Amino acid sequence: AQSVTQPDIHITVSEGASLELRCNYSYGATPYLFWYVQSPGQGLQLLLKYFSGDTLVQGIKGFEAEFKRSQSSFNLRKPSVHWSDAAEYFCAVGARAAGNKLTFGGGTRVLVKP
Amino acid sequence: DAMVIQNPRYQVTQFGKPVTLSCSQTLNHNVMYWYQQKSSQAPKLLFHYYDKDFNNEADTPDNFQSRRPNTSFCFLDIRSPGLGDAAMYLCATSRDQRQGSYNEQFFGPGTRLTVL
């Protein structure tokens, strides 16, 4: 069965500083990888996804993520954080062999200091 | 704009009193999902419909049921809510998942359920 680990439960970053959120997955076949963002009391918004091709993917709101098969990782980055980026971020893996289920990591809560 | 709509956004019910949460979509997607998300946890899939084909997760309690009367609507029924069922319930949709590439899921804003 697939699984996703987000090692950092909380991250605090200063506004304007760079941000990197870690994500490691476990899945035996080709993974379909996603990053979602969730603001308090809101649903999930897709930031970006990786299915195949270029391992560096660009998303909305200035986010990017890099797929590294050798490390089973799909880390999310943003060069300069804005206060509005304070939210919870979920990494997820989709697996066709598992009935197309989407498995989420535990999430990383990002706090932005002025 | 095409979207996933959940009503109500906030629902309060009493312990043991049946409650129904609603999801509708204008995306014309044939797959619809219900997730439960407890505080500070990741969403957990309860079940999904592929068209009218219902697929229950093995660990979803019998207390949770679902109905999909047509493509656009899907309902989550909690027959006898307990205090442990207080959570955010997220509905999601996607296109045909049984052919071609994996298709992403689009989420609604969620319904926050409080059980008194």
Short mmCIF file of C-alpha atoms in Angstrom, two decimals, chain A residues 3-102:
data_model
loop_
_atom_site.label_atom_id
_atom_site.label_comp_id
_atom_site.label_asym_id
_atom_site.label_seq_id
_atom_site.Cartn_x
_atom_site.Cartn_y
_atom_site.Cartn_z
CA SER A 3 2.04 5.96 2.09
CA VAL A 4 3.17 9.56 2.42
CA THR A 5 5.30 11.11 5.12
CA GLN A 6 5.63 14.80 5.84
CA PRO A 7 8.37 14.97 8.47
CA ASP A 8 7.69 18.53 9.58
CA ILE A 9 4.45 19.10 11.49
CA HIS A 10 5.02 22.84 11.88
CA ILE A 11 7.30 25.29 10.10
CA THR A 12 7.68 28.96 10.96
CA VAL A 13 9.17 31.23 8.35
CA SER A 14 9.65 34.97 8.07
CA GLU A 15 7.82 36.86 5.36
CA GLY A 16 10.06 37.16 2.34
CA ALA A 17 12.17 34.15 3.27
CA SER A 18 12.26 30.94 1.29
CA LEU A 19 10.19 27.91 2.19
CA GLU A 20 10.73 24.22 1.62
CA LEU A 21 8.29 21.53 2.70
CA ARG A 22 9.41 17.92 2.65
CA CYS A 23 7.44 15.00 1.37
CA ASN A 24 8.48 11.36 1.09
CA TYR A 25 6.32 8.70 -0.43
CA SER A 26 6.27 4.95 -0.60
CA TYR A 27 4.77 3.26 -3.62
CA GLY A 28 5.97 0.42 -5.79
CA ALA A 29 4.77 1.72 -9.16
CA THR A 30 4.60 5.06 -10.91
CA PRO A 31 3.34 7.60 -8.41
CA TYR A 32 1.04 10.46 -9.20
CA LEU A 33 2.03 13.22 -6.78
CA PHE A 34 0.15 16.26 -5.57
CA TRP A 35 0.51 19.18 -3.22
CA TYR A 36 -2.64 20.72 -1.77
CA VAL A 37 -3.03 23.79 0.44
CA GLN A 38 -5.77 24.26 3.01
CA SER A 39 -6.52 27.58 4.69
CA PRO A 40 -8.32 27.42 8.05
CA GLY A 41 -11.89 26.21 7.68
CA GLN A 42 -11.53 25.79 3.94
CA GLY A 43 -11.33 22.92 1.50
CA LEU A 44 -8.24 21.75 -0.33
CA GLN A 45 -6.79 23.69 -3.22
CA LEU A 46 -4.44 22.01 -5.66
CA LEU A 47 -1.07 23.76 -5.87
CA LEU A 48 0.62 21.46 -8.37
CA LYS A 49 0.89 17.90 -9.54
CA TYR A 50 3.43 15.54 -11.06
CA PHE A 51 2.45 12.74 -13.39
CA SER A 52 5.47 12.35 -15.67
CA GLY A 53 8.04 14.29 -17.67
CA ASP A 54 10.03 17.20 -16.30
CA THR A 55 10.76 16.50 -12.65
CA LEU A 56 10.54 20.18 -11.70
CA VAL A 57 6.93 21.28 -11.80
CA GLN A 58 5.54 24.76 -11.46
CA GLY A 59 2.30 25.46 -9.66
CA ILE A 60 0.08 28.30 -8.64
CA LYS A 61 0.98 31.07 -6.19
CA GLY A 62 4.67 30.86 -7.06
CA PHE A 63 5.17 27.32 -5.75
CA GLU A 64 7.28 24.64 -7.38
CA ALA A 65 8.11 21.06 -6.51
CA GLU A 66 10.81 18.63 -7.56
CA PHE A 67 10.29 14.91 -8.00
CA LYS A 68 13.31 12.80 -7.09
CA ARG A 69 12.67 9.15 -7.74
CA SER A 70 15.94 8.02 -6.17
CA GLN A 71 14.96 9.66 -2.89
CA SER A 72 11.21 8.97 -3.15
CA SER A 73 10.67 12.64 -2.48
CA PHE A 74 8.49 15.43 -3.82
CA ASN A 75 9.50 18.56 -1.92
CA LEU A 76 7.61 21.83 -2.28
CA ARG A 77 9.41 25.16 -2.47
CA LYS A 78 8.68 28.84 -2.69
CA PRO A 79 11.47 31.43 -3.03
CA SER A 80 9.75 34.22 -1.11
CA VAL A 81 6.89 33.62 1.27
CA HIS A 82 3.96 36.01 1.66
CA TRP A 83 1.83 36.30 4.78
CA SER A 84 -1.08 34.80 2.82
CA ASP A 85 0.88 31.55 2.48
CA ALA A 86 0.17 30.72 6.11
CA ALA A 87 -1.88 27.52 5.85
CA GLU A 88 -1.69 23.74 6.07
CA TYR A 89 -0.01 21.92 3.22
CA PHE A 90 -0.70 18.34 2.29
CA CYS A 91 1.33 16.10 0.04
CA ALA A 92 -0.59 13.25 -1.56
CA VAL A 93 0.04 10.27 -3.77
CA GLY A 94 -2.49 8.80 -6.15
CA ALA A 95 -2.19 5.21 -7.25
CA ARG A 96 -4.12 3.66 -10.10
CA ALA A 97 -3.22 0.16 -8.94
CA ALA A 98 -4.88 0.90 -5.61
CA GLY A 99 -8.23 1.77 -7.10
CA ASN A 100 -7.23 5.36 -7.79
CA LYS A 101 -7.12 6.22 -4.13
CA LEU A 102 -5.51 9.44 -2.99
#
